[in-house]
Amino acid sequence: MERYSSDMNEKAELSLLIKALREDRLRKMKEKLGNALLTETDSFEWATSKDFNIEVGRYQIEAYIKTWEIRFCWVCSVNFLRTSQEDDFMIYFYEARFMAPTARKPISDRVSVYFAAEVSKTEAETLPVEVRFILESRRLVHTPGRSRFCEKWLTDITETKALLQRMMDL
């Protein structure tokens, strides 16, 4: 039953990522039409569309996560989930699972952060891929370079899970 519940959350979070990418694409198209395209510099260099593949995406997400200011107690693994074709774009989905094992609890609660990398099939191949991420059970979609990751987000989710587990044990 737990796996089914997790699958439902995953589908909801991945659909939120797709929606955010679509909205961002529409916003960019409107800006181009109005000749007001503003580029934001991102301190992290993402691969270009022509250089992107599943392994490059996984490697880059791992490298991006290493730029986050989180304690070393957090262990992370990044796994490829699937792809989705959207118009002239291919979207690659990844899941980064975080755990903070301790001596008392070597298998701690996991926190998933879902990533979506949008690769254009028609635009210039030199453009970097668009990346977004969302934390499990949250609604806010983050953009690398525009939002700063906060370790508290991970601890809040683990504390919420622990509280829910205690409530269910009563």
XYZ file of N, CA and C in Angstrom:
510
model
N 0.822 -1.199 0.000
C 0.000 0.000 0.000
C 0.855 1.247 0.000
N 1.981 1.217 0.719
C 2.840 2.392 0.794
C 3.389 2.751 -0.582
N 3.755 1.742 -1.385
C 4.297 2.013 -2.705
C 3.253 2.668 -3.593
N 1.996 2.234 -3.501
C 0.934 2.839 -4.293
C 0.777 4.308 -3.920
N 0.813 4.605 -2.656
C 0.712 5.986 -2.183
C 1.876 6.817 -2.705
N 3.062 6.242 -2.695
C 4.239 6.941 -3.199
C 4.117 7.206 -4.692
N 3.582 6.226 -5.449
C 3.392 6.416 -6.883
C 2.437 7.571 -7.165
N 1.385 7.683 -6.360
C 0.412 8.761 -6.545
C 1.075 10.112 -6.305
N 1.895 10.227 -5.248
C 2.595 11.476 -4.972
C 3.544 11.803 -6.107
N 4.270 10.798 -6.597
C 5.224 11.014 -7.670
C 4.519 11.567 -8.902
N 3.378 10.993 -9.267
C 2.650 11.459 -10.446
C 2.182 12.899 -10.270
N 1.720 13.247 -9.095
C 1.261 14.611 -8.846
C 2.424 15.589 -8.939
N 3.566 15.217 -8.375
C 4.713 16.118 -8.388
C 5.290 16.262 -9.788
N 5.330 15.156 -10.550
C 5.835 15.247 -11.913
C 4.902 16.064 -12.789
N 3.599 15.973 -12.578
C 2.674 16.792 -13.369
C 2.817 18.272 -13.018
N 3.139 18.581 -11.757
C 3.404 19.979 -11.390
C 4.646 20.500 -12.099
N 5.672 19.653 -12.225
C 6.885 20.062 -12.936
C 6.583 20.318 -14.411
N 5.787 19.455 -15.030
C 5.421 19.649 -16.440
C 4.658 20.959 -16.599
N 3.725 21.218 -15.687
C 2.942 22.454 -15.749
C 3.844 23.679 -15.624
N 4.810 23.640 -14.709
C 5.725 24.778 -14.532
C 6.578 25.004 -15.770
N 7.043 23.921 -16.394
C 7.843 24.064 -17.611
C 7.009 24.652 -18.747
N 5.754 24.216 -18.876
C 4.870 24.767 -19.913
C 4.639 26.260 -19.702
N 4.334 26.632 -18.448
C 4.084 28.037 -18.147
C 5.315 28.888 -18.418
N 6.488 28.371 -18.073
C 7.722 29.111 -18.318
C 7.975 29.249 -19.811
N 7.677 28.193 -20.577
C 7.855 28.239 -22.030
C 6.927 29.289 -22.635
N 5.673 29.339 -22.190
C 4.727 30.345 -22.682
C 5.175 31.754 -22.322
N 5.660 31.926 -21.097
C 6.150 33.236 -20.665
C 7.314 33.686 -21.543
N 8.230 32.771 -21.841
C 9.384 33.117 -22.683
C 8.953 33.464 -24.096
N 7.963 32.747 -24.615
C 7.475 33.051 -25.965
C 6.858 34.445 -26.007
N 6.110 34.809 -24.980
C 5.507 36.142 -24.912
C 6.579 37.217 -24.817
N 7.623 36.947 -24.049
C 8.715 37.919 -23.922
C 9.435 38.108 -25.247
N 9.640 37.004 -25.983
C 10.306 37.101 -27.280
C 9.480 37.947 -28.243
N 8.165 37.729 -28.231
C 7.296 38.498 -29.114
C 7.325 39.981 -28.771
N 7.462 40.292 -27.500
C 7.506 41.680 -27.073
C 8.911 42.259 -27.072
N 9.896 41.512 -27.590
C 11.300 41.931 -27.618
C 11.805 42.324 -26.234
N 11.322 41.642 -25.221
C 11.745 41.971 -23.866
C 12.319 40.737 -23.175
N 13.055 39.936 -23.923
C 13.621 38.719 -23.341
C 14.787 39.079 -22.435
N 14.616 38.802 -21.157
C 15.676 39.058 -20.179
C 16.290 37.720 -19.796
N 17.604 37.628 -19.855
C 18.247 36.373 -19.472
C 18.797 36.512 -18.064
N 18.507 35.506 -17.242
C 19.046 35.490 -15.891
C 20.257 34.589 -15.879
N 21.312 35.041 -15.285
C 22.501 34.214 -15.219
C 22.371 33.238 -14.079
N 22.762 32.046 -14.346
C 22.717 30.979 -13.363
C 24.157 30.590 -13.077
N 24.488 30.461 -11.823
C 25.865 30.151 -11.469
C 26.237 28.717 -11.852
N 25.269 27.878 -12.135
C 25.535 26.499 -12.515
C 25.342 26.346 -14.014
N 26.319 25.759 -14.676
C 26.261 25.583 -16.132
C 25.596 24.254 -16.480
N 24.404 24.319 -17.038
C 23.704 23.107 -17.461
C 24.117 22.743 -18.875
N 24.044 21.474 -19.215
C 24.427 20.984 -20.540
C 23.524 21.599 -21.606
N 24.024 21.642 -22.812
C 23.210 22.118 -23.926
C 22.307 20.980 -24.406
N 21.312 21.338 -25.188
C 20.357 20.342 -25.682
C 21.041 19.225 -26.467
N 22.020 19.580 -27.278
C 22.670 18.557 -28.107
C 23.551 17.626 -27.283
N 24.040 18.078 -26.128
C 24.926 17.255 -25.302
C 24.194 16.477 -24.215
N 22.901 16.698 -24.091
C 22.167 16.109 -22.969
C 21.727 14.680 -23.257
N 21.893 13.813 -22.261
C 21.328 12.462 -22.278
C 21.045 12.062 -20.832
N 20.560 10.854 -20.619
C 20.159 10.419 -19.282
C 21.309 10.505 -18.290
N 22.478 10.007 -18.672
C 23.619 9.995 -17.755
C 24.161 11.400 -17.491
N 24.198 12.235 -18.510
C 24.644 13.616 -18.325
C 23.714 14.322 -17.349
N 22.417 14.095 -17.500
C 21.437 14.699 -16.600
C 21.648 14.258 -15.162
N 21.843 12.955 -14.950
C 22.064 12.438 -13.599
C 23.334 13.029 -12.998
N 24.392 13.048 -13.780
C 25.662 13.601 -13.311
C 25.519 15.082 -12.961
N 24.830 15.848 -13.798
C 24.688 17.278 -13.551
C 23.808 17.562 -12.339
N 22.772 16.781 -12.137
C 21.926 16.968 -10.951
C 22.727 16.670 -9.694
N 23.542 15.601 -9.717
C 24.407 15.299 -8.574
C 25.365 16.459 -8.299
N 25.948 17.017 -9.354
C 26.867 18.143 -9.198
C 26.141 19.374 -8.668
N 24.927 19.608 -9.152
C 24.148 20.752 -8.685
C 23.808 20.612 -7.202
N 23.425 19.414 -6.783
C 23.085 19.172 -5.380
C 24.291 19.439 -4.484
N 25.492 19.155 -4.983
C 26.709 19.410 -4.193
C 26.936 20.898 -3.942
N 26.276 21.757 -4.716
C 26.416 23.196 -4.488
C 25.499 23.682 -3.376
N 24.547 22.838 -2.955
C 23.624 23.213 -1.895
C 24.350 23.256 -0.561
N 23.958 24.161 0.270
C 24.559 24.294 1.599
C 23.787 23.427 2.593
N 24.093 22.115 2.559
C 23.483 21.182 3.499
C 24.608 20.435 4.214
N 24.294 19.954 5.415
C 25.302 19.253 6.205
C 25.682 17.928 5.543
N 26.881 17.437 5.909
C 27.386 16.206 5.327
C 26.630 14.966 5.801
N 25.792 15.099 6.813
C 25.043 13.943 7.318
C 24.002 13.464 6.311
N 23.646 14.319 5.361
C 22.652 13.932 4.354
C 23.317 13.121 3.248
N 22.798 11.924 3.029
C 23.269 11.049 1.961
C 22.258 11.148 0.828
N 22.759 11.228 -0.399
C 21.860 11.434 -1.532
C 22.183 10.455 -2.660
N 21.141 9.977 -3.310
C 21.320 9.192 -4.532
C 20.330 9.720 -5.564
N 20.790 9.806 -6.801
C 19.957 10.338 -7.887
C 19.661 9.208 -8.860
N 18.382 9.040 -9.176
C 17.955 7.991 -10.104
C 17.102 8.590 -11.212
N 17.305 8.062 -12.410
C 16.476 8.443 -13.549
C 15.128 7.754 -13.415
N 14.024 8.491 -13.650
C 12.686 7.911 -13.559
C 12.128 7.556 -14.929
N 11.972 8.566 -15.794
C 11.385 8.327 -17.110
C 11.501 9.586 -17.956
N 11.049 9.478 -19.201
C 10.981 10.639 -20.087
C 9.532 10.864 -20.484
N 9.264 12.066 -20.963
C 7.939 12.418 -21.441
C 8.092 13.338 -22.636
N 7.362 13.052 -23.701
C 7.395 13.887 -24.905
C 6.328 14.951 -24.790
N 6.694 16.211 -24.896
C 5.767 17.341 -24.845
C 6.038 18.235 -26.048
N 5.143 18.236 -27.012
C 5.288 19.051 -28.224
C 6.669 18.820 -28.831
N 7.500 19.873 -28.875
C 8.844 19.766 -29.440
C 9.901 19.639 -28.356
N 9.510 19.155 -27.200
C 10.417 19.038 -26.078
C 10.388 17.623 -25.512
N 11.533 17.189 -25.030
C 11.625 15.929 -24.299
C 11.949 16.300 -22.858
N 11.190 15.748 -21.920
C 11.408 16.042 -20.506
C 11.939 14.788 -19.828
N 13.070 14.943 -19.153
C 13.702 13.857 -18.411
C 13.421 14.065 -16.926
N 12.901 13.025 -16.268
C 12.567 13.116 -14.848
C 13.553 12.306 -14.018
N 13.966 12.902 -12.906
C 14.899 12.268 -11.981
C 14.363 12.406 -10.559
N 14.792 11.501 -9.698
C 14.452 11.579 -8.283
C 15.741 11.536 -7.488
N 15.926 12.530 -6.628
C 17.057 12.545 -5.697
C 16.499 12.182 -4.331
N 17.012 11.095 -3.749
C 16.553 10.644 -2.431
C 17.589 11.007 -1.385
N 17.117 11.712 -0.365
C 17.982 12.137 0.722
C 17.657 11.351 1.984
N 18.701 10.983 2.703
C 18.560 10.335 4.014
C 19.624 10.913 4.929
N 19.317 10.946 6.230
C 20.287 11.390 7.230
C 20.424 10.282 8.278
N 21.142 9.206 7.935
C 21.255 8.093 8.879
C 22.084 8.463 10.107
N 21.717 7.859 11.231
C 22.457 8.042 12.481
C 22.752 6.667 13.056
N 23.544 6.621 14.123
C 23.857 5.345 14.767
C 22.593 4.710 15.347
N 21.709 5.515 15.880
C 20.460 4.998 16.446
C 19.447 4.596 15.377
N 19.477 5.293 14.265
C 18.518 5.030 13.192
C 19.261 5.008 11.850
N 19.936 3.868 11.561
C 20.744 3.819 10.338
C 19.923 3.909 9.042
N 18.652 3.507 9.121
C 17.765 3.657 7.967
C 16.728 4.707 8.359
N 17.022 5.928 8.006
C 16.148 7.033 8.390
C 15.098 7.288 7.314
N 14.210 8.219 7.616
C 13.180 8.596 6.645
C 13.838 9.186 5.407
N 13.254 8.858 4.273
C 13.757 9.395 3.007
C 12.951 10.619 2.610
N 13.633 11.533 1.944
C 12.979 12.705 1.376
C 13.339 12.725 -0.106
N 12.319 12.826 -0.946
C 12.555 12.846 -2.384
C 12.458 14.269 -2.921
N 13.386 14.586 -3.807
C 13.353 15.842 -4.551
C 13.308 15.430 -6.017
N 12.266 15.864 -6.717
C 12.076 15.483 -8.112
C 12.597 16.593 -9.025
N 13.323 16.171 -10.056
C 13.891 17.100 -11.030
C 13.303 16.817 -12.403
N 13.129 17.880 -13.194
C 12.707 17.768 -14.583
C 13.665 18.595 -15.424
N 14.211 17.966 -16.450
C 15.104 18.662 -17.382
C 14.427 18.668 -18.746
N 14.150 19.857 -19.255
C 13.455 20.009 -20.532
C 14.472 20.262 -21.640
N 14.450 19.386 -22.643
C 15.395 19.475 -23.755
C 14.617 19.803 -25.020
N 14.997 20.908 -25.654
C 14.328 21.341 -26.884
C 14.825 20.510 -28.057
N 13.898 20.144 -28.934
C 14.268 19.390 -30.131
C 14.320 20.292 -31.362
N 13.804 21.523 -31.242
C 13.729 22.384 -32.416
C 14.584 23.641 -32.297
N 14.730 24.172 -31.087
C 15.494 25.413 -30.926
C 16.984 25.139 -31.062
N 17.751 26.198 -31.031
C 19.201 26.080 -31.179
C 19.768 25.054 -30.199
N 20.628 24.193 -30.709
C 21.200 23.137 -29.882
C 22.183 23.673 -28.851
N 22.536 24.928 -28.937
C 23.501 25.490 -27.992
C 22.851 26.042 -26.740
N 21.510 26.060 -26.707
C 20.813 26.544 -25.519
C 20.903 25.505 -24.411
N 21.093 25.950 -23.167
C 21.127 24.983 -22.056
C 19.732 24.426 -21.787
N 19.683 23.238 -21.199
C 18.398 22.637 -20.854
C 17.768 23.433 -19.719
N 16.446 23.403 -19.655
C 15.698 24.054 -18.575
C 15.494 23.025 -17.470
N 15.850 23.387 -16.241
C 15.732 22.456 -15.120
C 14.861 23.071 -14.040
N 13.985 22.239 -13.472
C 13.144 22.624 -12.343
C 13.185 21.503 -11.330
N 12.888 21.819 -10.056
C 12.781 20.762 -9.058
C 11.696 21.092 -8.051
N 11.186 20.025 -7.415
C 10.119 20.149 -6.439
C 10.360 19.110 -5.352
N 10.085 19.480 -4.119
C 10.220 18.542 -3.003
C 8.935 17.749 -2.854
N 9.074 16.515 -2.388
C 7.889 15.677 -2.219
C 6.889 16.339 -1.296
N 5.649 16.147 -1.579
C 4.503 16.664 -0.817
C 4.455 18.189 -0.755
N 5.194 18.852 -1.599
C 5.163 20.314 -1.666
C 4.624 20.736 -3.026
N 4.203 21.981 -3.146
C 3.621 22.481 -4.393
C 4.516 23.488 -5.119
N 5.459 24.072 -4.417
C 6.294 25.114 -5.007
C 7.372 24.501 -5.900
N 7.393 24.938 -7.154
C 8.391 24.478 -8.112
C 9.547 25.468 -8.103
N 10.763 24.939 -7.932
C 11.958 25.778 -7.827
C 12.754 25.750 -9.130
N 13.422 26.858 -9.415
C 14.286 26.976 -10.576
C 15.712 27.204 -10.093
N 16.666 26.363 -10.515
C 18.057 26.591 -10.124
C 18.505 27.988 -10.545
N 19.167 28.673 -9.645
C 19.633 30.025 -9.923
C 18.657 31.101 -9.478
N 17.403 30.736 -9.256
C 16.407 31.707 -8.806
C 15.986 31.465 -7.370
N 16.130 30.241 -6.907
C 15.792 29.953 -5.513
C 16.961 29.224 -4.866
N 17.203 29.551 -3.637
C 18.318 28.957 -2.903
C 17.782 27.808 -2.051
N 18.393 26.629 -2.212
C 17.929 25.462 -1.477
C 18.227 25.628 0.009
N 17.268 25.211 0.836
C 17.387 25.347 2.280
C 17.281 23.959 2.919
N 18.262 23.603 3.729
C 18.268 22.299 4.391
C 17.026 22.090 5.250
N 16.474 23.170 5.753
C 15.280 23.084 6.594
C 14.125 22.414 5.868
N 14.072 22.552 4.554
C 13.025 21.897 3.786
C 13.092 20.379 3.981
N 14.304 19.823 3.967
C 14.477 18.382 4.159
C 14.073 17.971 5.573
N 14.540 18.727 6.556
C 14.219 18.369 7.947
C 12.730 18.533 8.236
N 12.095 19.529 7.655
C 10.651 19.701 7.847
C 9.879 18.475 7.347
N 10.275 17.957 6.202
C 9.579 16.796 5.645
C 9.810 15.565 6.522
N 11.048 15.342 6.978
C 11.304 14.176 7.835
C 10.561 14.302 9.155
N 10.491 15.508 9.715
C 9.758 15.706 10.968
C 8.260 15.478 10.769
N 7.723 15.920 9.645
C 6.306 15.708 9.351
C 6.011 14.216 9.210
N 6.899 13.500 8.522
C 6.717 12.058 8.376
C 6.773 11.359 9.739
N 7.720 11.763 10.597
C 7.843 11.153 11.924
C 6.598 11.435 12.755
N 6.086 12.649 12.681
C 4.875 13.012 13.417
C 3.684 12.184 12.931
N 3.553 12.049 11.632
C 2.467 11.263 11.069
C 2.584 9.792 11.493
N 3.805 9.274 11.519
C 4.004 7.889 11.936
C 3.612 7.702 13.402
N 3.986 8.636 14.254
C 3.619 8.562 15.678
C 2.097 8.613 15.835
N 1.441 9.443 15.053
C -0.010 9.560 15.129
C -0.683 8.252 14.696
N -0.119 7.598 13.702
C -0.701 6.346 13.212
C -0.451 5.206 14.196
N 0.634 5.275 14.971
C 0.950 4.230 15.946
C 0.063 4.288 17.173
N -0.595 5.435 17.407
C -1.442 5.579 18.584
C -2.659 4.739 18.531
